[in-house]
Amino acid sequence: MRANLRLAQLWLDALATELGASAGTIDTYTDDLNCYLAWLSEKSLGLDDVGLEQVRDYIADLDQRGYAGSTIARRITVARGLHKFLIAEELGSRDPTSNLSTMRRPRKLPFVLSITETESLLETAHGLAADPSVGLYRQAGYARRAALFETLYASGMRISEALSLPADAAPPGTRMLLVRGKGDKQRLVPLHERAIAAIAQWQKLARAYSGGAPSPWLFHSVRNGTKALTRQAALLEIKEAAVAAGLASSDRVSPHVLRHAFATHMHSGGTDLRVLQELLGHAGIETTQIYTHLDTSRLHQMVRDLHPLNAENIAD
């Protein structure tokens, strides 16, 4: 219906000009609006004809068509935004979504490596770093890779935090790192002996390649110590290592996955949630609580796969 299209376009224009919405946001909203307007057209409904019952019918229709919960929630948010705009601009007489309870998007659990998979990834990195036959340049790069992976898994820090560490962040004998996180907040994170040794080996090989030239960064370019290692390079390196380690989901492995592995494995080992919150630098405990859900998810999987009364585990 032309009137519906005209009113929807007014809202999109307002989003772009008055609220500065990005082109990507406008494109997404346009797709969601077209879905809503097509449904209204099928029902021969104008926007001002829509009531709460019709909105619920629209939600039911989206569900029956197999859309994901997150997609349905977003499309209802867009419909709600359109109706609120029409009321605010006195272009509509009622808001049919005003008494509609907000749909909460299901929380997506992060991908996590098992302890065995994490060890395989680390051992693969160390194996490459221990081979001098590849030449000093490549060996130094492999040693940096092993040191970075060990640091991320030992401490749970974000990749951005690791790449901003100064060269003197891990002096010999240290067991803690001072990290500057989000909001410029500082916190102490742990290091174990294997991470400390890996960092020392990386720095030794880096100095040998550069002739002793100093670098301001702990993790830097092998060829040019004045340049810090980039996030893109770190991502490529961990994906290469994941493939070399033969991990089943190597395409999903990223530096951030080691942060999730640290948190999940620490919590599984009995680390208090509040302590974990401090180590991860989370502003609120709600963010850290996702690792309790991960534990529950893993337990469910173990029961499903290993319980002797599971139908698939009963011998014929």
PDB file of C-alpha atoms in Angstrom:
ATOM      1  CA  MET A   1       0.000   0.000   0.000  1.00  0.00           C
ATOM      2  CA  ARG A   2       1.431   3.349  -1.055  1.00  0.00           C
ATOM      3  CA  ALA A   3       0.502   5.153   2.152  1.00  0.00           C
ATOM      4  CA  ASN A   4       2.406   2.597   4.219  1.00  0.00           C
ATOM      5  CA  LEU A   5       5.470   2.916   1.978  1.00  0.00           C
ATOM      6  CA  ARG A   6       5.392   6.717   2.184  1.00  0.00           C
ATOM      7  CA  LEU A   7       5.200   6.702   5.997  1.00  0.00           C
ATOM      8  CA  ALA A   8       7.950   4.110   6.304  1.00  0.00           C
ATOM      9  CA  GLN A   9      10.203   6.168   4.039  1.00  0.00           C
ATOM     10  CA  LEU A  10       9.644   9.229   6.234  1.00  0.00           C
ATOM     11  CA  TRP A  11      10.992   7.270   9.206  1.00  0.00           C
ATOM     12  CA  LEU A  12      14.014   6.015   7.282  1.00  0.00           C
ATOM     13  CA  ASP A  13      14.752   9.573   6.149  1.00  0.00           C
ATOM     14  CA  ALA A  14      14.522  10.792   9.743  1.00  0.00           C
ATOM     15  CA  LEU A  15      16.900   8.050  10.900  1.00  0.00           C
ATOM     16  CA  ALA A  16      19.448   9.041   8.282  1.00  0.00           C
ATOM     17  CA  THR A  17      19.229  12.826   8.568  1.00  0.00           C
ATOM     18  CA  GLU A  18      18.336  13.468  12.198  1.00  0.00           C
ATOM     19  CA  LEU A  19      19.892  10.501  14.002  1.00  0.00           C
ATOM     20  CA  GLY A  20      22.813   9.937  11.634  1.00  0.00           C
ATOM     21  CA  ALA A  21      22.162   6.224  11.140  1.00  0.00           C
ATOM     22  CA  SER A  22      24.790   4.517   8.982  1.00  0.00           C
ATOM     23  CA  ALA A  23      24.091   3.253   5.479  1.00  0.00           C
ATOM     24  CA  GLY A  24      24.399  -0.321   6.764  1.00  0.00           C
ATOM     25  CA  THR A  25      21.791   0.318   9.457  1.00  0.00           C
ATOM     26  CA  ILE A  26      19.439   1.905   6.949  1.00  0.00           C
ATOM     27  CA  ASP A  27      19.819  -1.081   4.618  1.00  0.00           C
ATOM     28  CA  THR A  28      19.037  -3.527   7.441  1.00  0.00           C
ATOM     29  CA  TYR A  29      16.044  -1.487   8.597  1.00  0.00           C
ATOM     30  CA  THR A  30      14.797  -1.250   5.018  1.00  0.00           C
ATOM     31  CA  ASP A  31      14.821  -5.038   4.656  1.00  0.00           C
ATOM     32  CA  ASP A  32      12.989  -5.451   7.966  1.00  0.00           C
ATOM     33  CA  LEU A  33      10.458  -2.772   7.069  1.00  0.00           C
ATOM     34  CA  ASN A  34       9.806  -4.356   3.678  1.00  0.00           C
ATOM     35  CA  CYS A  35       9.020  -7.624   5.449  1.00  0.00           C
ATOM     36  CA  TYR A  36       6.546  -5.847   7.754  1.00  0.00           C
ATOM     37  CA  LEU A  37       4.952  -3.823   4.962  1.00  0.00           C
ATOM     38  CA  ALA A  38       4.578  -6.908   2.753  1.00  0.00           C
ATOM     39  CA  TRP A  39       2.766  -8.690   5.562  1.00  0.00           C
ATOM     40  CA  LEU A  40       0.464  -5.686   6.083  1.00  0.00           C
ATOM     41  CA  SER A  41      -0.242  -5.581   2.354  1.00  0.00           C
ATOM     42  CA  GLU A  42      -1.218  -9.261   2.372  1.00  0.00           C
ATOM     43  CA  LYS A  43      -3.684  -8.477   5.166  1.00  0.00           C
ATOM     44  CA  SER A  44      -4.874  -5.259   3.468  1.00  0.00           C
ATOM     45  CA  LEU A  45      -3.922  -3.299   6.583  1.00  0.00           C
ATOM     46  CA  GLY A  46      -2.820   0.307   6.818  1.00  0.00           C
ATOM     47  CA  LEU A  47      -0.306   1.213   9.524  1.00  0.00           C
ATOM     48  CA  ASP A  48      -2.996   2.973  11.509  1.00  0.00           C
ATOM     49  CA  ASP A  49      -5.214  -0.109  11.317  1.00  0.00           C
ATOM     50  CA  VAL A  50      -2.729  -2.287  13.184  1.00  0.00           C
ATOM     51  CA  GLY A  51      -3.543  -3.328  16.751  1.00  0.00           C
ATOM     52  CA  LEU A  52      -1.771  -5.491  19.314  1.00  0.00           C
ATOM     53  CA  GLU A  53      -3.508  -8.606  17.990  1.00  0.00           C
ATOM     54  CA  GLN A  54      -2.188  -7.975  14.472  1.00  0.00           C
ATOM     55  CA  VAL A  55       1.352  -7.445  15.774  1.00  0.00           C
ATOM     56  CA  ARG A  56       1.160 -10.768  17.580  1.00  0.00           C
ATOM     57  CA  ASP A  57      -0.103 -12.402  14.376  1.00  0.00           C
ATOM     58  CA  TYR A  58       2.906 -10.918  12.547  1.00  0.00           C
ATOM     59  CA  ILE A  59       5.283 -12.368  15.153  1.00  0.00           C
ATOM     60  CA  ALA A  60       3.600 -15.767  14.859  1.00  0.00           C
ATOM     61  CA  ASP A  61       3.930 -15.617  11.079  1.00  0.00           C
ATOM     62  CA  LEU A  62       7.663 -14.850  11.318  1.00  0.00           C
ATOM     63  CA  ASP A  63       8.095 -17.769  13.685  1.00  0.00           C
ATOM     64  CA  GLN A  64       6.200 -20.154  11.406  1.00  0.00           C
ATOM     65  CA  ARG A  65       8.421 -19.102   8.507  1.00  0.00           C
ATOM     66  CA  GLY A  66      11.430 -20.302  10.451  1.00  0.00           C
ATOM     67  CA  TYR A  67      13.234 -17.054  11.190  1.00  0.00           C
ATOM     68  CA  ALA A  68      15.796 -17.108  13.998  1.00  0.00           C
ATOM     69  CA  GLY A  69      14.777 -15.579  17.307  1.00  0.00           C
ATOM     70  CA  SER A  70      17.321 -12.792  16.885  1.00  0.00           C
ATOM     71  CA  THR A  71      15.873 -11.896  13.473  1.00  0.00           C
ATOM     72  CA  ILE A  72      12.320 -11.856  14.820  1.00  0.00           C
ATOM     73  CA  ALA A  73      13.389  -9.655  17.739  1.00  0.00           C
ATOM     74  CA  ARG A  74      15.095  -7.201  15.390  1.00  0.00           C
ATOM     75  CA  ARG A  75      12.098  -7.024  13.054  1.00  0.00           C
ATOM     76  CA  ILE A  76       9.759  -6.337  15.954  1.00  0.00           C
ATOM     77  CA  THR A  77      12.134  -3.617  17.169  1.00  0.00           C
ATOM     78  CA  VAL A  78      11.962  -2.018  13.713  1.00  0.00           C
ATOM     79  CA  ALA A  79       8.146  -2.199  13.630  1.00  0.00           C
ATOM     80  CA  ARG A  80       8.032  -0.716  17.129  1.00  0.00           C
ATOM     81  CA  GLY A  81      10.345   2.109  16.063  1.00  0.00           C
ATOM     82  CA  LEU A  82       8.189   2.912  13.053  1.00  0.00           C
ATOM     83  CA  HIS A  83       4.968   3.116  15.078  1.00  0.00           C
ATOM     84  CA  LYS A  84       6.577   5.261  17.794  1.00  0.00           C
ATOM     85  CA  PHE A  85       7.843   7.636  15.096  1.00  0.00           C
ATOM     86  CA  LEU A  86       4.362   7.958  13.599  1.00  0.00           C
ATOM     87  CA  ILE A  87       2.896   8.817  17.010  1.00  0.00           C
ATOM     88  CA  ALA A  88       5.652  11.346  17.743  1.00  0.00           C
ATOM     89  CA  GLU A  89       5.105  13.033  14.370  1.00  0.00           C
ATOM     90  CA  GLU A  90       1.302  12.921  14.766  1.00  0.00           C
ATOM     91  CA  LEU A  91       1.045  10.715  11.695  1.00  0.00           C
ATOM     92  CA  GLY A  92      -0.654   7.890  13.566  1.00  0.00           C
ATOM     93  CA  SER A  93      -3.384   7.647  16.181  1.00  0.00           C
ATOM     94  CA  ARG A  94      -2.118   4.673  18.208  1.00  0.00           C
ATOM     95  CA  ASP A  95       0.946   2.566  18.902  1.00  0.00           C
ATOM     96  CA  PRO A  96       0.005  -1.141  18.689  1.00  0.00           C
ATOM     97  CA  THR A  97       3.371  -2.168  20.141  1.00  0.00           C
ATOM     98  CA  SER A  98       3.082  -0.145  23.366  1.00  0.00           C
ATOM     99  CA  ASN A  99       1.780  -3.128  25.364  1.00  0.00           C
ATOM    100  CA  LEU A 100       3.967  -5.666  23.619  1.00  0.00           C
ATOM    101  CA  SER A 101       6.551  -7.202  25.939  1.00  0.00           C
ATOM    102  CA  THR A 102      10.117  -6.798  24.742  1.00  0.00           C
ATOM    103  CA  MET A 103      11.565  -9.882  23.138  1.00  0.00           C
ATOM    104  CA  ARG A 104      14.938 -10.765  24.612  1.00  0.00           C
ATOM    105  CA  ARG A 105      17.420 -12.065  22.116  1.00  0.00           C
ATOM    106  CA  PRO A 106      18.872 -15.417  23.165  1.00  0.00           C
ATOM    107  CA  ARG A 107      22.438 -14.998  24.311  1.00  0.00           C
ATOM    108  CA  LYS A 108      24.854 -16.561  21.872  1.00  0.00           C
ATOM    109  CA  LEU A 109      27.462 -18.613  23.676  1.00  0.00           C
ATOM    110  CA  PRO A 110      31.020 -18.052  22.467  1.00  0.00           C
ATOM    111  CA  PHE A 111      33.000 -20.771  20.752  1.00  0.00           C
ATOM    112  CA  VAL A 112      35.429 -22.401  23.202  1.00  0.00           C
ATOM    113  CA  LEU A 113      38.296 -24.827  22.708  1.00  0.00           C
ATOM    114  CA  SER A 114      38.604 -27.801  25.012  1.00  0.00           C
ATOM    115  CA  ILE A 115      41.709 -28.126  27.179  1.00  0.00           C
ATOM    116  CA  THR A 116      43.022 -30.812  24.838  1.00  0.00           C
ATOM    117  CA  GLU A 117      42.470 -28.621  21.774  1.00  0.00           C
ATOM    118  CA  THR A 118      44.115 -25.650  23.466  1.00  0.00           C
ATOM    119  CA  GLU A 119      47.149 -27.732  24.397  1.00  0.00           C
ATOM    120  CA  SER A 120      47.368 -29.011  20.820  1.00  0.00           C
ATOM    121  CA  LEU A 121      47.329 -25.450  19.496  1.00  0.00           C
ATOM    122  CA  LEU A 122      50.048 -24.354  21.907  1.00  0.00           C
ATOM    123  CA  GLU A 123      52.245 -27.394  21.324  1.00  0.00           C
ATOM    124  CA  THR A 124      52.018 -26.894  17.566  1.00  0.00           C
ATOM    125  CA  ALA A 125      53.177 -23.292  17.972  1.00  0.00           C
ATOM    126  CA  HIS A 126      56.065 -24.345  20.221  1.00  0.00           C
ATOM    127  CA  GLY A 127      57.091 -27.094  17.810  1.00  0.00           C
ATOM    128  CA  LEU A 128      57.510 -24.618  14.961  1.00  0.00           C
ATOM    129  CA  ALA A 129      59.393 -22.181  17.195  1.00  0.00           C
ATOM    130  CA  ALA A 130      61.888 -24.908  18.169  1.00  0.00           C
ATOM    131  CA  ASP A 131      63.013 -25.607  14.588  1.00  0.00           C
ATOM    132  CA  PRO A 132      66.110 -23.558  13.643  1.00  0.00           C
ATOM    133  CA  SER A 133      66.216 -25.073  10.148  1.00  0.00           C
ATOM    134  CA  VAL A 134      63.541 -22.599   8.966  1.00  0.00           C
ATOM    135  CA  GLY A 135      65.979 -19.699   9.371  1.00  0.00           C
ATOM    136  CA  LEU A 136      66.275 -17.059  12.062  1.00  0.00           C
ATOM    137  CA  TYR A 137      63.617 -14.737  10.654  1.00  0.00           C
ATOM    138  CA  ARG A 138      60.904 -17.388  10.449  1.00  0.00           C
ATOM    139  CA  GLN A 139      61.914 -19.009  13.721  1.00  0.00           C
ATOM    140  CA  ALA A 140      61.641 -15.652  15.494  1.00  0.00           C
ATOM    141  CA  GLY A 141      58.161 -15.212  14.018  1.00  0.00           C
ATOM    142  CA  TYR A 142      57.129 -18.650  15.219  1.00  0.00           C
ATOM    143  CA  ALA A 143      58.559 -17.898  18.682  1.00  0.00           C
ATOM    144  CA  ARG A 144      56.534 -14.686  18.825  1.00  0.00           C
ATOM    145  CA  ARG A 145      53.449 -16.686  17.892  1.00  0.00           C
ATOM    146  CA  ALA A 146      54.045 -19.191  20.694  1.00  0.00           C
ATOM    147  CA  ALA A 147      54.718 -16.405  23.201  1.00  0.00           C
ATOM    148  CA  LEU A 148      51.561 -14.534  22.194  1.00  0.00           C
ATOM    149  CA  PHE A 149      49.352 -17.632  22.417  1.00  0.00           C
ATOM    150  CA  GLU A 150      50.794 -18.574  25.800  1.00  0.00           C
ATOM    151  CA  THR A 151      50.305 -15.033  27.106  1.00  0.00           C
ATOM    152  CA  LEU A 152      46.682 -14.872  25.967  1.00  0.00           C
ATOM    153  CA  TYR A 153      45.827 -18.260  27.459  1.00  0.00           C
ATOM    154  CA  ALA A 154      47.767 -17.689  30.684  1.00  0.00           C
ATOM    155  CA  SER A 155      46.205 -14.302  31.399  1.00  0.00           C
ATOM    156  CA  GLY A 156      42.855 -14.129  29.605  1.00  0.00           C
ATOM    157  CA  MET A 157      43.668 -10.667  28.306  1.00  0.00           C
ATOM    158  CA  ARG A 158      42.142  -9.226  25.166  1.00  0.00           C
ATOM    159  CA  ILE A 159      44.251  -9.296  21.999  1.00  0.00           C
ATOM    160  CA  SER A 160      44.218  -5.488  21.896  1.00  0.00           C
ATOM    161  CA  GLU A 161      45.638  -5.436  25.431  1.00  0.00           C
ATOM    162  CA  ALA A 162      48.370  -7.921  24.549  1.00  0.00           C
ATOM    163  CA  LEU A 163      49.429  -6.032  21.442  1.00  0.00           C
ATOM    164  CA  SER A 164      49.747  -2.778  23.385  1.00  0.00           C
ATOM    165  CA  LEU A 165      52.073  -4.248  26.037  1.00  0.00           C
ATOM    166  CA  PRO A 166      55.413  -2.416  26.285  1.00  0.00           C
ATOM    167  CA  ALA A 167      58.675  -4.272  25.727  1.00  0.00           C
ATOM    168  CA  ASP A 168      59.490  -4.312  29.446  1.00  0.00           C
ATOM    169  CA  ALA A 169      56.086  -5.635  30.526  1.00  0.00           C
ATOM    170  CA  ALA A 170      57.433  -9.103  31.338  1.00  0.00           C
ATOM    171  CA  PRO A 171      60.902  -8.834  32.945  1.00  0.00           C
ATOM    172  CA  PRO A 172      62.648 -12.072  34.004  1.00  0.00           C
ATOM    173  CA  GLY A 173      61.075 -13.597  37.100  1.00  0.00           C
ATOM    174  CA  THR A 174      57.753 -11.777  36.774  1.00  0.00           C
ATOM    175  CA  ARG A 175      54.552 -13.696  37.485  1.00  0.00           C
ATOM    176  CA  MET A 176      52.093 -10.874  36.861  1.00  0.00           C
ATOM    177  CA  LEU A 177      51.469  -8.387  34.067  1.00  0.00           C
ATOM    178  CA  LEU A 178      50.027  -4.921  34.459  1.00  0.00           C
ATOM    179  CA  VAL A 179      47.430  -4.518  31.720  1.00  0.00           C
ATOM    180  CA  ARG A 180      45.674  -1.358  30.600  1.00  0.00           C
ATOM    181  CA  GLY A 181      42.175  -2.348  29.530  1.00  0.00           C
ATOM    182  CA  LYS A 182      38.919  -0.717  28.473  1.00  0.00           C
ATOM    183  CA  GLY A 183      38.273   2.737  29.855  1.00  0.00           C
ATOM    184  CA  ASP A 184      42.020   3.041  30.526  1.00  0.00           C
ATOM    185  CA  LYS A 185      41.549   0.881  33.641  1.00  0.00           C
ATOM    186  CA  GLN A 186      44.545  -1.074  34.875  1.00  0.00           C
ATOM    187  CA  ARG A 187      44.543  -4.584  36.313  1.00  0.00           C
ATOM    188  CA  LEU A 188      47.014  -7.324  37.153  1.00  0.00           C
ATOM    189  CA  VAL A 189      46.815 -10.607  35.260  1.00  0.00           C
ATOM    190  CA  PRO A 190      48.777 -13.832  35.910  1.00  0.00           C
ATOM    191  CA  LEU A 191      51.546 -15.450  33.896  1.00  0.00           C
ATOM    192  CA  HIS A 192      52.758 -19.003  34.336  1.00  0.00           C
ATOM    193  CA  GLU A 193      56.287 -20.276  33.819  1.00  0.00           C
ATOM    194  CA  ARG A 194      55.684 -21.597  30.312  1.00  0.00           C
ATOM    195  CA  ALA A 195      54.413 -18.203  29.141  1.00  0.00           C
ATOM    196  CA  ILE A 196      57.388 -16.426  30.753  1.00  0.00           C
ATOM    197  CA  ALA A 197      59.817 -18.834  29.079  1.00  0.00           C
ATOM    198  CA  ALA A 198      58.095 -18.400  25.709  1.00  0.00           C
ATOM    199  CA  ILE A 199      58.339 -14.609  25.962  1.00  0.00           C
ATOM    200  CA  ALA A 200      62.042 -14.838  26.858  1.00  0.00           C
ATOM    201  CA  GLN A 201      62.696 -17.116  23.867  1.00  0.00           C
ATOM    202  CA  TRP A 202      60.839 -14.771  21.523  1.00  0.00           C
ATOM    203  CA  GLN A 203      62.763 -11.731  22.768  1.00  0.00           C
ATOM    204  CA  LYS A 204      66.078 -13.602  22.464  1.00  0.00           C
ATOM    205  CA  LEU A 205      65.442 -14.536  18.829  1.00  0.00           C
ATOM    206  CA  ALA A 206      64.070 -11.075  17.997  1.00  0.00           C
ATOM    207  CA  ARG A 207      67.265  -9.454  19.334  1.00  0.00           C
ATOM    208  CA  ALA A 208      69.405 -11.936  17.426  1.00  0.00           C
ATOM    209  CA  TYR A 209      67.630 -11.112  14.162  1.00  0.00           C
ATOM    210  CA  SER A 210      67.705  -7.324  14.669  1.00  0.00           C
ATOM    211  CA  GLY A 211      71.235  -7.210  16.035  1.00  0.00           C
ATOM    212  CA  GLY A 212      70.019  -6.068  19.430  1.00  0.00           C
ATOM    213  CA  ALA A 213      67.928  -3.103  18.200  1.00  0.00           C
ATOM    214  CA  PRO A 214      65.329  -2.269  20.890  1.00  0.00           C
ATOM    215  CA  SER A 215      61.587  -2.191  20.337  1.00  0.00           C
ATOM    216  CA  PRO A 216      58.959  -0.300  22.340  1.00  0.00           C
ATOM    217  CA  TRP A 217      56.565  -3.264  22.048  1.00  0.00           C
ATOM    218  CA  LEU A 218      56.518  -6.726  23.587  1.00  0.00           C
ATOM    219  CA  PHE A 219      54.942  -8.183  20.439  1.00  0.00           C
ATOM    220  CA  HIS A 220      56.271  -6.458  17.352  1.00  0.00           C
ATOM    221  CA  SER A 221      57.196  -7.008  13.736  1.00  0.00           C
ATOM    222  CA  VAL A 222      60.269  -9.220  13.410  1.00  0.00           C
ATOM    223  CA  ARG A 223      61.592  -7.160  10.519  1.00  0.00           C
ATOM    224  CA  ASN A 224      60.795  -3.735  11.997  1.00  0.00           C
ATOM    225  CA  GLY A 225      60.738  -3.526  15.786  1.00  0.00           C
ATOM    226  CA  THR A 226      59.223  -0.041  15.745  1.00  0.00           C
ATOM    227  CA  LYS A 227      55.921  -1.522  14.532  1.00  0.00           C
ATOM    228  CA  ALA A 228      53.647  -3.409  16.914  1.00  0.00           C
ATOM    229  CA  LEU A 229      52.129  -6.680  15.741  1.00  0.00           C
ATOM    230  CA  THR A 230      48.711  -5.991  14.193  1.00  0.00           C
ATOM    231  CA  ARG A 231      45.411  -7.652  15.058  1.00  0.00           C
ATOM    232  CA  GLN A 232      45.103  -8.843  11.468  1.00  0.00           C
ATOM    233  CA  ALA A 233      48.510 -10.547  11.610  1.00  0.00           C
ATOM    234  CA  ALA A 234      47.664 -12.155  14.955  1.00  0.00           C
ATOM    235  CA  LEU A 235      44.387 -13.492  13.535  1.00  0.00           C
ATOM    236  CA  LEU A 236      46.129 -14.996  10.510  1.00  0.00           C
ATOM    237  CA  GLU A 237      48.766 -16.619  12.711  1.00  0.00           C
ATOM    238  CA  ILE A 238      46.334 -18.316  15.066  1.00  0.00           C
ATOM    239  CA  LYS A 239      44.242 -19.602  12.159  1.00  0.00           C
ATOM    240  CA  GLU A 240      47.383 -21.020  10.533  1.00  0.00           C
ATOM    241  CA  ALA A 241      48.345 -22.667  13.821  1.00  0.00           C
ATOM    242  CA  ALA A 242      44.830 -24.073  14.255  1.00  0.00           C
ATOM    243  CA  VAL A 243      44.987 -25.694  10.815  1.00  0.00           C
ATOM    244  CA  ALA A 244      48.488 -27.046  11.540  1.00  0.00           C
ATOM    245  CA  ALA A 245      47.214 -28.461  14.842  1.00  0.00           C
ATOM    246  CA  GLY A 246      44.391 -30.248  13.019  1.00  0.00           C
ATOM    247  CA  LEU A 247      41.610 -28.609  15.029  1.00  0.00           C
ATOM    248  CA  ALA A 248      38.173 -29.582  13.763  1.00  0.00           C
ATOM    249  CA  SER A 249      36.802 -26.007  13.829  1.00  0.00           C
ATOM    250  CA  SER A 250      39.975 -24.182  12.806  1.00  0.00           C
ATOM    251  CA  ASP A 251      37.978 -21.562  10.888  1.00  0.00           C
ATOM    252  CA  ARG A 252      36.353 -20.427  14.163  1.00  0.00           C
ATOM    253  CA  VAL A 253      39.605 -20.024  16.084  1.00  0.00           C
ATOM    254  CA  SER A 254      40.740 -16.467  16.832  1.00  0.00           C
ATOM    255  CA  PRO A 255      42.869 -14.764  19.489  1.00  0.00           C
ATOM    256  CA  HIS A 256      39.687 -14.003  21.442  1.00  0.00           C
ATOM    257  CA  VAL A 257      38.941 -17.731  21.594  1.00  0.00           C
ATOM    258  CA  LEU A 258      41.993 -18.126  23.860  1.00  0.00           C
ATOM    259  CA  ARG A 259      40.447 -15.553  26.226  1.00  0.00           C
ATOM    260  CA  HIS A 260      37.255 -17.625  26.304  1.00  0.00           C
ATOM    261  CA  ALA A 261      39.307 -20.784  26.837  1.00  0.00           C
ATOM    262  CA  PHE A 262      41.138 -19.193  29.776  1.00  0.00           C
ATOM    263  CA  ALA A 263      37.886 -18.093  31.423  1.00  0.00           C
ATOM    264  CA  THR A 264      36.021 -21.341  30.822  1.00  0.00           C
ATOM    265  CA  HIS A 265      38.842 -23.597  31.948  1.00  0.00           C
ATOM    266  CA  MET A 266      39.535 -21.449  35.025  1.00  0.00           C
ATOM    267  CA  HIS A 267      35.858 -21.473  36.017  1.00  0.00           C
ATOM    268  CA  SER A 268      35.623 -25.218  35.415  1.00  0.00           C
ATOM    269  CA  GLY A 269      38.615 -25.589  37.728  1.00  0.00           C
ATOM    270  CA  GLY A 270      36.841 -23.783  40.542  1.00  0.00           C
ATOM    271  CA  THR A 271      37.865 -20.134  40.126  1.00  0.00           C
ATOM    272  CA  ASP A 272      35.354 -17.834  41.828  1.00  0.00           C
ATOM    273  CA  LEU A 273      33.251 -15.803  39.412  1.00  0.00           C
ATOM    274  CA  ARG A 274      34.183 -12.512  41.086  1.00  0.00           C
ATOM    275  CA  VAL A 275      37.885 -13.334  40.798  1.00  0.00           C
ATOM    276  CA  LEU A 276      37.356 -14.216  37.147  1.00  0.00           C
ATOM    277  CA  GLN A 277      35.594 -10.899  36.621  1.00  0.00           C
ATOM    278  CA  GLU A 278      38.645  -9.038  37.928  1.00  0.00           C
ATOM    279  CA  LEU A 279      41.057 -11.085  35.831  1.00  0.00           C
ATOM    280  CA  LEU A 280      39.059 -10.487  32.655  1.00  0.00           C
ATOM    281  CA  GLY A 281      38.501  -6.805  33.361  1.00  0.00           C
ATOM    282  CA  HIS A 282      34.718  -7.017  33.045  1.00  0.00           C
ATOM    283  CA  ALA A 283      32.860  -3.948  34.284  1.00  0.00           C
ATOM    284  CA  GLY A 284      29.944  -6.053  35.584  1.00  0.00           C
ATOM    285  CA  ILE A 285      29.487  -9.593  36.788  1.00  0.00           C
ATOM    286  CA  GLU A 286      26.712 -10.131  34.222  1.00  0.00           C
ATOM    287  CA  THR A 287      29.255 -10.394  31.411  1.00  0.00           C
ATOM    288  CA  THR A 288      31.345 -12.926  33.333  1.00  0.00           C
ATOM    289  CA  GLN A 289      28.301 -15.081  34.088  1.00  0.00           C
ATOM    290  CA  ILE A 290      28.228 -16.304  30.497  1.00  0.00           C
ATOM    291  CA  TYR A 291      30.968 -18.757  31.497  1.00  0.00           C
ATOM    292  CA  THR A 292      28.575 -20.450  33.914  1.00  0.00           C
ATOM    293  CA  HIS A 293      26.276 -21.031  30.935  1.00  0.00           C
ATOM    294  CA  LEU A 294      29.194 -22.449  28.977  1.00  0.00           C
ATOM    295  CA  ASP A 295      29.891 -24.883  31.809  1.00  0.00           C
ATOM    296  CA  THR A 296      26.240 -25.951  31.812  1.00  0.00           C
ATOM    297  CA  SER A 297      26.282 -26.363  28.040  1.00  0.00           C
ATOM    298  CA  ARG A 298      29.365 -28.585  28.237  1.00  0.00           C
ATOM    299  CA  LEU A 299      27.755 -30.656  31.000  1.00  0.00           C
ATOM    300  CA  HIS A 300      24.651 -31.207  28.891  1.00  0.00           C
ATOM    301  CA  GLN A 301      26.810 -32.302  25.988  1.00  0.00           C
ATOM    302  CA  MET A 302      28.759 -34.710  28.200  1.00  0.00           C
ATOM    303  CA  VAL A 303      25.548 -36.247  29.555  1.00  0.00           C
ATOM    304  CA  ARG A 304      24.159 -36.587  26.053  1.00  0.00           C
ATOM    305  CA  ASP A 305      27.346 -38.144  24.656  1.00  0.00           C
ATOM    306  CA  LEU A 306      28.597 -40.204  27.578  1.00  0.00           C
ATOM    307  CA  HIS A 307      25.703 -41.204  29.832  1.00  0.00           C
ATOM    308  CA  PRO A 308      25.290 -45.011  29.759  1.00  0.00           C
ATOM    309  CA  LEU A 309      21.492 -44.745  29.519  1.00  0.00           C
ATOM    310  CA  ASN A 310      21.613 -42.554  26.431  1.00  0.00           C
ATOM    311  CA  ALA A 311      19.968 -44.579  23.683  1.00  0.00           C
ATOM    312  CA  GLU A 312      22.940 -44.101  21.366  1.00  0.00           C
ATOM    313  CA  ASN A 313      25.296 -45.543  24.016  1.00  0.00           C
ATOM    314  CA  ILE A 314      23.285 -48.698  24.718  1.00  0.00           C
ATOM    315  CA  ALA A 315      24.798 -51.723  23.059  1.00  0.00           C
ATOM    316  CA  ASP A 316      22.641 -53.622  20.594  1.00  0.00           C
TER     317      ASP A 316
END
